[in-house]
Tab-separated table of N, CA and C in Angstrom:
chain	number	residue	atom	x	y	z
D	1	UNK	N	-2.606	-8.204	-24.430
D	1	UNK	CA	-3.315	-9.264	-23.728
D	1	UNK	C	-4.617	-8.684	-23.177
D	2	UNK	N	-5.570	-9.099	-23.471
D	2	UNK	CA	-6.926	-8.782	-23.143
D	2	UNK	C	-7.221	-9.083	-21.286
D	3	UNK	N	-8.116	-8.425	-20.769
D	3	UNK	CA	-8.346	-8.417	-19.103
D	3	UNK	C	-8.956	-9.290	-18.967
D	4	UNK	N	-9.254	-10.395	-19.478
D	4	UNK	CA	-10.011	-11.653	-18.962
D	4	UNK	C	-8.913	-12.652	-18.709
D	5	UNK	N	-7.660	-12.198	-19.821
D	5	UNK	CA	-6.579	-13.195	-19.623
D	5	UNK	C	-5.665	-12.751	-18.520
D	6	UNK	N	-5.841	-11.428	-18.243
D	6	UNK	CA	-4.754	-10.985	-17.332
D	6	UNK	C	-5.548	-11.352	-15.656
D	7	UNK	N	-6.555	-11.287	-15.610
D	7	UNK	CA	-7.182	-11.774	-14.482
D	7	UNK	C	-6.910	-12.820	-13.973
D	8	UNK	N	-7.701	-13.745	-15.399
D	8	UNK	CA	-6.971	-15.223	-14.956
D	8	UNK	C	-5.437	-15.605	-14.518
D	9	UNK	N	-4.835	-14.940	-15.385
D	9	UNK	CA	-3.031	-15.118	-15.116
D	9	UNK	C	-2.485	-14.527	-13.442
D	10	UNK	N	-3.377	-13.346	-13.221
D	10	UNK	CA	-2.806	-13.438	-11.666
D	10	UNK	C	-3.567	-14.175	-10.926
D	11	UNK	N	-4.763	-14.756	-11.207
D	11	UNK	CA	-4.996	-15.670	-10.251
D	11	UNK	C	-4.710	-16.866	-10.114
D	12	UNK	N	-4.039	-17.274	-11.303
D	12	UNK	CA	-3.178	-18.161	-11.755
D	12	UNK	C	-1.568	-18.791	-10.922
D	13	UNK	N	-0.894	-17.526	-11.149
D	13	UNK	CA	0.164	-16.853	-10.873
D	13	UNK	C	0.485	-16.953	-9.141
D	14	UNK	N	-0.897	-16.304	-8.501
D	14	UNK	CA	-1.008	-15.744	-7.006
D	14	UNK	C	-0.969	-16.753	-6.182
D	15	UNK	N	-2.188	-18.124	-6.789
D	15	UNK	CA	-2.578	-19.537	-6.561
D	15	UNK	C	-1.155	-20.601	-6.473
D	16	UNK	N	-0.523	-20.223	-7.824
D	16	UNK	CA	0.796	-21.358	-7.672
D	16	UNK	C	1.982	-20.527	-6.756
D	17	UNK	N	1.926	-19.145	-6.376
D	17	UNK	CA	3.022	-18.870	-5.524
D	17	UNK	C	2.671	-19.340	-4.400
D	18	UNK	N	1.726	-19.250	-3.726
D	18	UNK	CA	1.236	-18.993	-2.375
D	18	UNK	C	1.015	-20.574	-2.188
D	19	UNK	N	0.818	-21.509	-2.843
D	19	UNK	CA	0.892	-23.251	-2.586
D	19	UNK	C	2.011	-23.644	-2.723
D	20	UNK	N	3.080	-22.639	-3.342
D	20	UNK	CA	4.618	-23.487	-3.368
D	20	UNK	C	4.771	-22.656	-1.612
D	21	UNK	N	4.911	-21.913	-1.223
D	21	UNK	CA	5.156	-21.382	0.265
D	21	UNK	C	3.962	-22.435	1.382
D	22	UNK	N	2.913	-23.616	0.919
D	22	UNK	CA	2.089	-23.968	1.849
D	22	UNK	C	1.250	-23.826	2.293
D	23	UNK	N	0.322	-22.219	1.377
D	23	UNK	CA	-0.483	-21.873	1.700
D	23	UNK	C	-1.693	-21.898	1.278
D	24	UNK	N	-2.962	-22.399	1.724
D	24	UNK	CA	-4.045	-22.678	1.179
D	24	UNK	C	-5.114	-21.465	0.920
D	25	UNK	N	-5.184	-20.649	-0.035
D	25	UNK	CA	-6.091	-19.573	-0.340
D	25	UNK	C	-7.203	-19.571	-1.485
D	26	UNK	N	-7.809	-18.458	-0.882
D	26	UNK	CA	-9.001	-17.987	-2.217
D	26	UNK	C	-8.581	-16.913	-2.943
D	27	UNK	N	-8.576	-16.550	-4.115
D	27	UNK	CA	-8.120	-15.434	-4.467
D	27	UNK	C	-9.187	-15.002	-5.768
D	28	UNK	N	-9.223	-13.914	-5.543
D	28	UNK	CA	-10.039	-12.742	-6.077
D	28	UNK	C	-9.404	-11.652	-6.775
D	29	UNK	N	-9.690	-11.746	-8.386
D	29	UNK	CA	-8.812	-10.532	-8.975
D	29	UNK	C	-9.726	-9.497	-9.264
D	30	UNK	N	-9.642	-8.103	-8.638
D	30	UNK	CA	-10.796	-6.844	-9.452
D	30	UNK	C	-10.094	-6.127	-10.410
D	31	UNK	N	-10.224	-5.892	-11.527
D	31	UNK	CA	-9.791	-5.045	-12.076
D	31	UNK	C	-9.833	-3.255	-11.979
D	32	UNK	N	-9.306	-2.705	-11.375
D	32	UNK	CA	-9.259	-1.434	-10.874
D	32	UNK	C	-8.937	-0.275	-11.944
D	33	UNK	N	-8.903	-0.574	-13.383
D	33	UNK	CA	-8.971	-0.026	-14.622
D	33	UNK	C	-7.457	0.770	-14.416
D	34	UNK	N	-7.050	0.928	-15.299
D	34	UNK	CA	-5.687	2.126	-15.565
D	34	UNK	C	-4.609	0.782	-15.288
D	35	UNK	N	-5.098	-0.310	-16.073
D	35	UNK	CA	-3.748	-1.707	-15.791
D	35	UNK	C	-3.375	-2.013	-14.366
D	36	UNK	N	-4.428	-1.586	-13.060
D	36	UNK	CA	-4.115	-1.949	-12.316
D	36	UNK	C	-5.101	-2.688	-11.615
D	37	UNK	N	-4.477	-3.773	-10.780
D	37	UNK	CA	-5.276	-4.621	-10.378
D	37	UNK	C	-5.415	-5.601	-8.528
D	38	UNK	N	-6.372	-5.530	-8.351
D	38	UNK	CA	-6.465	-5.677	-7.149
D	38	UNK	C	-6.488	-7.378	-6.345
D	39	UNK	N	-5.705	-7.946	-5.945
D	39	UNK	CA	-5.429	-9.162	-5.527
D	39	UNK	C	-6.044	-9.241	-4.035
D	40	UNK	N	-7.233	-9.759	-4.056
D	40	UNK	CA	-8.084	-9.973	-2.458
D	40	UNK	C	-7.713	-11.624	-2.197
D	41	UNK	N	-7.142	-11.805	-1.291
D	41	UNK	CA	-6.408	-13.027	-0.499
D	41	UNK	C	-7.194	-13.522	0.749
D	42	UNK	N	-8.405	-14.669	0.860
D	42	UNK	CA	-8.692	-14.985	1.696
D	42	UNK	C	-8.184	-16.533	2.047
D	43	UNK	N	-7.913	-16.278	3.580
D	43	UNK	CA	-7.392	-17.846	4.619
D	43	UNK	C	-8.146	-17.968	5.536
D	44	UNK	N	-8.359	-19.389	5.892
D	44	UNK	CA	-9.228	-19.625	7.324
D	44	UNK	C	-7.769	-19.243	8.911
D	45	UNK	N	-6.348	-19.709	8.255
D	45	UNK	CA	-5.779	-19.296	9.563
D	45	UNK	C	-4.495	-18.909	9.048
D	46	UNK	N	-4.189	-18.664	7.585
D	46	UNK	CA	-2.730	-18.474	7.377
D	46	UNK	C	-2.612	-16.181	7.665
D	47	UNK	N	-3.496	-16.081	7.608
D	47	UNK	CA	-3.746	-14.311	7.791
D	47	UNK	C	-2.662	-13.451	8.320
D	48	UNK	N	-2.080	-14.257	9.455
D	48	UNK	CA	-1.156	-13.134	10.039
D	48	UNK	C	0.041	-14.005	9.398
D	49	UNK	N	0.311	-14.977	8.973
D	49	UNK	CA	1.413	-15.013	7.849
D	49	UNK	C	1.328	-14.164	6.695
D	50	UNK	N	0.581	-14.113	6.074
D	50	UNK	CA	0.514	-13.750	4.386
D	50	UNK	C	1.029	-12.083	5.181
D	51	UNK	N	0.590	-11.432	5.916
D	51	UNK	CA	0.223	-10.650	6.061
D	51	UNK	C	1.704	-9.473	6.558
D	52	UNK	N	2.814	-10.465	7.714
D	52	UNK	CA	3.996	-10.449	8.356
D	52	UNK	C	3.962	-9.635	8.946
D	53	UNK	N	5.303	-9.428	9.531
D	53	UNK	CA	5.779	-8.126	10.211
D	53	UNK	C	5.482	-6.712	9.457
D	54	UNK	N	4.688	-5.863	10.169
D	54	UNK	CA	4.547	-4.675	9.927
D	54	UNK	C	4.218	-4.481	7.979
D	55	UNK	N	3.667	-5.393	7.796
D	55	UNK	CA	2.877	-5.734	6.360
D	55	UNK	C	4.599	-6.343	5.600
D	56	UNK	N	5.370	-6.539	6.193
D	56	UNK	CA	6.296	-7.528	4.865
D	56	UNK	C	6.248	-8.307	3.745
D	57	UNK	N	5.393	-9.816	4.354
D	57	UNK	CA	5.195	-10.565	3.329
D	57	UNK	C	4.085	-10.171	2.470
D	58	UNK	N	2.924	-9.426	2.942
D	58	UNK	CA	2.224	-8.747	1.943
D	58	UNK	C	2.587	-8.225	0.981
D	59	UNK	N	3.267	-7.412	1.227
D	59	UNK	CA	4.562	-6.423	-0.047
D	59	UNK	C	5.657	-7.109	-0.925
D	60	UNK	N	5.670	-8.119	-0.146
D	60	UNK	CA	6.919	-9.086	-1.266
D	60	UNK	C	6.002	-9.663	-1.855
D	61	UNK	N	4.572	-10.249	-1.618
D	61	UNK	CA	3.994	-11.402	-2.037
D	61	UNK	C	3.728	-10.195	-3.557
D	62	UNK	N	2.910	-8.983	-3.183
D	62	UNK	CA	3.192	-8.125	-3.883
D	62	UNK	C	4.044	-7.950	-5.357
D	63	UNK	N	5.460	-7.591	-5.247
D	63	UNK	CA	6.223	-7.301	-5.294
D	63	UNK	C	6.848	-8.792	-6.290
D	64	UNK	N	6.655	-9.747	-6.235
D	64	UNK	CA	7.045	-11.053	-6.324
D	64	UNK	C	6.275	-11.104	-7.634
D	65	UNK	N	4.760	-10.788	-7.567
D	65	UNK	CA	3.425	-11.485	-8.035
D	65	UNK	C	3.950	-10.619	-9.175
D	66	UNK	N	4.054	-9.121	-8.668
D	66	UNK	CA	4.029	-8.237	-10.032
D	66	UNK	C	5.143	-8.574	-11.208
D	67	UNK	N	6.516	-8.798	-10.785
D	67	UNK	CA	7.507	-9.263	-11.309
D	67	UNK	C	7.155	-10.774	-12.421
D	68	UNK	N	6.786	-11.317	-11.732
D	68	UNK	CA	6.211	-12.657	-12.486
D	68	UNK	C	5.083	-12.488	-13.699
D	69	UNK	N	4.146	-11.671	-13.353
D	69	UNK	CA	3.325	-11.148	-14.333
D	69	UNK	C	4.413	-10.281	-15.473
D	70	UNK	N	5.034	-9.613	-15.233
D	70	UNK	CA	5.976	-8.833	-15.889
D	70	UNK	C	6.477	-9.965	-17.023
D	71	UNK	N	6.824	-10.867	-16.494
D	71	UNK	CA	7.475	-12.211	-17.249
D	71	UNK	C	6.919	-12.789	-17.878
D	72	UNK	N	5.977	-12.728	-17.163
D	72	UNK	CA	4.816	-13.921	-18.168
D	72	UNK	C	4.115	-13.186	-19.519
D	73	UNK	N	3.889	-11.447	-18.959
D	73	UNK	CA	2.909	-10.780	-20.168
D	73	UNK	C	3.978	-9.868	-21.101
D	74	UNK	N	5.408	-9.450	-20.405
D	74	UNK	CA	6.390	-8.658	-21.225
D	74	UNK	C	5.485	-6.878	-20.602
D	75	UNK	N	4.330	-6.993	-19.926
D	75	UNK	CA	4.235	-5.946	-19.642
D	75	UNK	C	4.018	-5.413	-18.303
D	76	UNK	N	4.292	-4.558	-17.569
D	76	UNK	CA	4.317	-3.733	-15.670
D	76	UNK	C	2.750	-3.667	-15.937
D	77	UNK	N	1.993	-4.173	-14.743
D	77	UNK	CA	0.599	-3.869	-13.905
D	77	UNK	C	0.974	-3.738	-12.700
D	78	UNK	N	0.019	-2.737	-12.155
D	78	UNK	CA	0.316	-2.256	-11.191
D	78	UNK	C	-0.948	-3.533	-10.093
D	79	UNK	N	-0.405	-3.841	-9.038
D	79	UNK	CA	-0.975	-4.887	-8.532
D	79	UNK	C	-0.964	-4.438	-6.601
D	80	UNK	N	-2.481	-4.482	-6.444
D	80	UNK	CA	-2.336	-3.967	-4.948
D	80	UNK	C	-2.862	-5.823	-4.142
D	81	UNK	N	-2.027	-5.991	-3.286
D	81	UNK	CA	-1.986	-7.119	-2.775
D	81	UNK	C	-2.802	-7.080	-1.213
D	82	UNK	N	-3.936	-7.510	-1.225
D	82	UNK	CA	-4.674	-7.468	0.394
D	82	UNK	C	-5.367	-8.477	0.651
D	83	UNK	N	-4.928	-8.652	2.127
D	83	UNK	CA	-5.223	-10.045	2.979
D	83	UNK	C	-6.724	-9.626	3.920
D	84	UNK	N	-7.741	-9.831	3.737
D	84	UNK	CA	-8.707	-9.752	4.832
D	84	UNK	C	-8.955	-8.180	3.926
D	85	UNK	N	-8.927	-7.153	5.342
D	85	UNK	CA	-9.101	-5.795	5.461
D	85	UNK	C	-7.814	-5.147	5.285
D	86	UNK	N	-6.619	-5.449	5.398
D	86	UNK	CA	-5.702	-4.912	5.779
D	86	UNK	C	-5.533	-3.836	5.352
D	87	UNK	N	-5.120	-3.408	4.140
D	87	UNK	CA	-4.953	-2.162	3.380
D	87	UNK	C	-6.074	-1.374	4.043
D	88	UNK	N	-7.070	-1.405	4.270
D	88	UNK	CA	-7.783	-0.599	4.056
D	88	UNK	C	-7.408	-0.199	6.446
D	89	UNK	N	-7.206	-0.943	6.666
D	89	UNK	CA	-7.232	-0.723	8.089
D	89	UNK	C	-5.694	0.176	8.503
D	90	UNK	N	-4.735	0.044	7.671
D	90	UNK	CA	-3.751	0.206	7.679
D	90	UNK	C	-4.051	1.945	6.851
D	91	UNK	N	-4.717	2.369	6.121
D	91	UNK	CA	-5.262	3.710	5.253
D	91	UNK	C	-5.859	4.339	6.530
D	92	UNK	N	-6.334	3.954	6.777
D	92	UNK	CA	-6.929	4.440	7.915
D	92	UNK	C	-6.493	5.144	9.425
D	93	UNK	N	-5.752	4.226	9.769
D	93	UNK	CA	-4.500	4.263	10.552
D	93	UNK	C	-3.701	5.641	10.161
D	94	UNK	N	-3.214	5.497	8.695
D	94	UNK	CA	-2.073	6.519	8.607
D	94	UNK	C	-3.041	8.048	8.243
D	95	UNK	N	-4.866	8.109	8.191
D	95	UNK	CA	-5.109	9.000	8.113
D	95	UNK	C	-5.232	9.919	9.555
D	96	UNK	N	-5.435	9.048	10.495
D	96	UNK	CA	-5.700	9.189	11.581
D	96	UNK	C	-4.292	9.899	11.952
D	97	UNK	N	-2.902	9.441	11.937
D	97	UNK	CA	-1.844	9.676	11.912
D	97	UNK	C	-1.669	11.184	11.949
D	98	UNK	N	-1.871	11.263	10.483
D	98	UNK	CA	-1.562	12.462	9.479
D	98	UNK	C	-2.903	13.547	9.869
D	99	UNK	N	-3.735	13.109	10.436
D	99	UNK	CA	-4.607	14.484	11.241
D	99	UNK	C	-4.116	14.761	12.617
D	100	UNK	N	-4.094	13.527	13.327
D	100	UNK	CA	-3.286	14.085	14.524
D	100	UNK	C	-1.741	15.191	14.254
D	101	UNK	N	-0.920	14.986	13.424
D	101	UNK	CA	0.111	15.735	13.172
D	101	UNK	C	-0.322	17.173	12.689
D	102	UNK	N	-0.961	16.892	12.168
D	102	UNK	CA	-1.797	18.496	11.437
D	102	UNK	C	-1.729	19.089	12.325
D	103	UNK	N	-2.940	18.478	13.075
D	103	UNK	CA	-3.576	19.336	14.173
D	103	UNK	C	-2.433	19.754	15.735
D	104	UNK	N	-1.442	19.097	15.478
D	104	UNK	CA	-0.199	19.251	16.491
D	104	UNK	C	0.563	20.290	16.033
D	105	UNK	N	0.756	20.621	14.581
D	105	UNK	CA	1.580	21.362	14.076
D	105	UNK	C	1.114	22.375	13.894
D	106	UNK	N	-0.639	23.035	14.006
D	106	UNK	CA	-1.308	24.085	13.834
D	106	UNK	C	-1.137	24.299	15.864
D	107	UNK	N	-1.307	23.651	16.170
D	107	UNK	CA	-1.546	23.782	17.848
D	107	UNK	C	0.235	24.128	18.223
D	108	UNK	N	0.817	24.129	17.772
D	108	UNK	CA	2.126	24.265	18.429
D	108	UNK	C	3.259	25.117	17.864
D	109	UNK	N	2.751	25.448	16.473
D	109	UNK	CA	3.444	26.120	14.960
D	109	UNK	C	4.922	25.536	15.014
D	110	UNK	N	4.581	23.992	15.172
D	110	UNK	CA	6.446	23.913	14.480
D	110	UNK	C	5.747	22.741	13.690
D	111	UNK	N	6.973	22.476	12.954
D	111	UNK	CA	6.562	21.022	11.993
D	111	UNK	C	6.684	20.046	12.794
D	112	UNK	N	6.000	19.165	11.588
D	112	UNK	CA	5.722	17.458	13.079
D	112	UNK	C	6.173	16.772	11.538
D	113	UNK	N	7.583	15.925	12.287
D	113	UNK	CA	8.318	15.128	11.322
D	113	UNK	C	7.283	13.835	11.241
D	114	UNK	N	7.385	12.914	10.856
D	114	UNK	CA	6.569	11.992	10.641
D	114	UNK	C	7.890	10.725	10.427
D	115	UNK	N	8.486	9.737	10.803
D	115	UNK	CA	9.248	8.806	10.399
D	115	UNK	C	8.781	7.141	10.293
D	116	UNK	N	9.857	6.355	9.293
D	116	UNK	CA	9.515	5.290	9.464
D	116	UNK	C	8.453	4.766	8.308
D	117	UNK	N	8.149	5.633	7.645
D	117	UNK	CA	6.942	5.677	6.464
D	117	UNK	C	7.621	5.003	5.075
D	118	UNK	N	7.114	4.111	4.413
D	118	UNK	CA	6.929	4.000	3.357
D	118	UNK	C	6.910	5.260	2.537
D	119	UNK	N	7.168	4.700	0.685
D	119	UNK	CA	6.766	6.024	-0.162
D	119	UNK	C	5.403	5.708	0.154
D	120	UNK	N	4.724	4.704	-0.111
D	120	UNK	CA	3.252	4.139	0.007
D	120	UNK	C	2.394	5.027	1.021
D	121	UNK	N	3.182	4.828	2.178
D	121	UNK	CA	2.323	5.427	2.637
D	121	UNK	C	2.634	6.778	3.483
D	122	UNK	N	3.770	7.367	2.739
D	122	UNK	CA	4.152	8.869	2.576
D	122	UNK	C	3.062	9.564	2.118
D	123	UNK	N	2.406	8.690	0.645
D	123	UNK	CA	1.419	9.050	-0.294
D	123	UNK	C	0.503	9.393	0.104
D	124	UNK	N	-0.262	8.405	0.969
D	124	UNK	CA	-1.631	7.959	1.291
D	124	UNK	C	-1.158	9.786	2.638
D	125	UNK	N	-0.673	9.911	3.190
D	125	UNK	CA	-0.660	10.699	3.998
D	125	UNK	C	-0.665	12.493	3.435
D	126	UNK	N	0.415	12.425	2.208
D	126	UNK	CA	0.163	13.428	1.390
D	126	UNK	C	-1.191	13.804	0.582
D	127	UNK	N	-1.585	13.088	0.075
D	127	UNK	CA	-3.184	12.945	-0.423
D	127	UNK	C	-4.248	13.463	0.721
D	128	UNK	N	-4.576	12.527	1.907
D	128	UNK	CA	-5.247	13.131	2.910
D	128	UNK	C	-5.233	14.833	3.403
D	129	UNK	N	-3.508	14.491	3.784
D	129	UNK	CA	-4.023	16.445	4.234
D	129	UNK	C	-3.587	17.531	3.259
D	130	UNK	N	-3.750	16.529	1.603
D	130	UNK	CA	-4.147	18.019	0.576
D	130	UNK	C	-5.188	18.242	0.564
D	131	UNK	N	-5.810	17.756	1.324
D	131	UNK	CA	-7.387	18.447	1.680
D	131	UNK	C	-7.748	19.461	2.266
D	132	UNK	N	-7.101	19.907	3.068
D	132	UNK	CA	-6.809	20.980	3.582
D	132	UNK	C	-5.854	21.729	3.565
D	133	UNK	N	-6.578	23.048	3.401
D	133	UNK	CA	-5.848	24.340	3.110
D	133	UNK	C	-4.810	25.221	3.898
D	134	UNK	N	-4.723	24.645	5.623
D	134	UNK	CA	-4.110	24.927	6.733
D	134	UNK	C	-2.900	24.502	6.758
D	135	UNK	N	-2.703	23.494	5.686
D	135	UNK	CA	-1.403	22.454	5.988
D	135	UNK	C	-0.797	22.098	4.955
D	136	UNK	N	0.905	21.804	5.137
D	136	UNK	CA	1.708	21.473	4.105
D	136	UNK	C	1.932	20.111	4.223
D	137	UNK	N	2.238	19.401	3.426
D	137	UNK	CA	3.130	18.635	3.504
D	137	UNK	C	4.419	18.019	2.511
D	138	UNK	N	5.701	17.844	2.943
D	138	UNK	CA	7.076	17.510	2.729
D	138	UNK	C	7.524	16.205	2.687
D	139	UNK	N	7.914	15.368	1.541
D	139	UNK	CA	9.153	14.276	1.993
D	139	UNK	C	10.345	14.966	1.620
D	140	UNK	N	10.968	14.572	2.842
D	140	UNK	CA	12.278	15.273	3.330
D	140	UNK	C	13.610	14.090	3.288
D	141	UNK	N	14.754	14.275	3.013
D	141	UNK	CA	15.914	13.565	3.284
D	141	UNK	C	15.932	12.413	2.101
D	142	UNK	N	16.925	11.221	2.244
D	142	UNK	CA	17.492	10.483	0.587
D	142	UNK	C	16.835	9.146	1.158
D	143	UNK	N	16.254	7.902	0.696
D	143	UNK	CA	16.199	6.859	0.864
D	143	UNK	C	16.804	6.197	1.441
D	144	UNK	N	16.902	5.155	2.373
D	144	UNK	CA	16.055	5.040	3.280
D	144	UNK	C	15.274	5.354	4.610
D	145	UNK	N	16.350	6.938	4.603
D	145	UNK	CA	15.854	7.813	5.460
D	145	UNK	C	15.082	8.938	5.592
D	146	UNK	N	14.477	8.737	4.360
D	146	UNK	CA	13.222	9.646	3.776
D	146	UNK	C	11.956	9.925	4.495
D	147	UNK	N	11.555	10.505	4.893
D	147	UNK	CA	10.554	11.080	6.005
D	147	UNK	C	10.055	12.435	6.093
D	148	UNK	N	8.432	12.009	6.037
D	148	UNK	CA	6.999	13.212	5.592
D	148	UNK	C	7.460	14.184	7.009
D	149	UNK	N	7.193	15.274	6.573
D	149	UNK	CA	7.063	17.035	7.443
D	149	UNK	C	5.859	17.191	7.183
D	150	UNK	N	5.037	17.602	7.975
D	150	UNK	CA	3.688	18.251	8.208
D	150	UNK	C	3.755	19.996	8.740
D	151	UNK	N	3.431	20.859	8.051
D	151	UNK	CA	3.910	22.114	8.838
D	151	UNK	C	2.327	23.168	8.198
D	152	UNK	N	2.542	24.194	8.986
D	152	UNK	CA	0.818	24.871	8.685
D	152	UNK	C	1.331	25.834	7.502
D	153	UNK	N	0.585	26.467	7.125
D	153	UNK	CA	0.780	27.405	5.822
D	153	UNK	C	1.077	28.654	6.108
């Protein structure tokens, strides 16, 4: 299936989920190359719905969208789902996170557990402080109690 059709189909797709739930949106597909693709979701007041508890319905809407595409094309795209800024405020957040721990775990020499994390954004936290050469980082323990270690080198 060619990317003009797959565009259209999640905006297709994104449009009839989100009006069967009541919700009136704009939606914006970027293509982010490597079959993955970026779903930008604008509302005048549905925002902190789409959006839920501690990003929920974002991730199902997610999660939902990708599955359906799966059905419709017979093939997995990888599909990042964002309302407003969110993702990107929420990246931010967990970099901020993941330097404060660094810098706790060089200041104190023990490891700084990290809990409560997503793989998602286990990731986004592992990525950041492989930037630096001072610091490790670990996911530790089995699902759903899986949780990043930060410790110095």
């Amino acid at each position: 299936m060619n990317k003009v059709n797959i565009n259209s189909n999640i905006q297709e797709l994104t449009e009839k989920l989100l009006s069967l739930a009541g919700v009136s949106v704009q939606v914006e597909v970027i293509d982010m190359g490597e079959n993955t693709y970026e779903v930008n979701l604008s509302t005048d007041d549905e925002t902190g719905l789409l959006i839920g508890f501690r990003g929920e319905n974002i991730n199902a809407i997610q999660t939902v969208l990708g599955i359906m595409l799966k059905g419709q094309t017979g093939d997995w795209y990888r599909l990042v789902v964002n309302v407003g800024d969110y993702r990107q405020k929420q990246e931010e957040k967990l970099k901020e996170l993941a330097t404060q721990s660094a810098d706790r775990a060089i200041e104190t020499k023990e490891p700084q557990p990290i809990y409560n994390l997503s793989a998602s954004a286990r990731r986004i936290i592992h990525m950041h402080l492989s930037l630096r050469d001072d610091i490790i980082t670990e996911s530790e323990g089995v699902e759903p109690e899986r949780y990043l270690v930060v410790k110095t080198k």
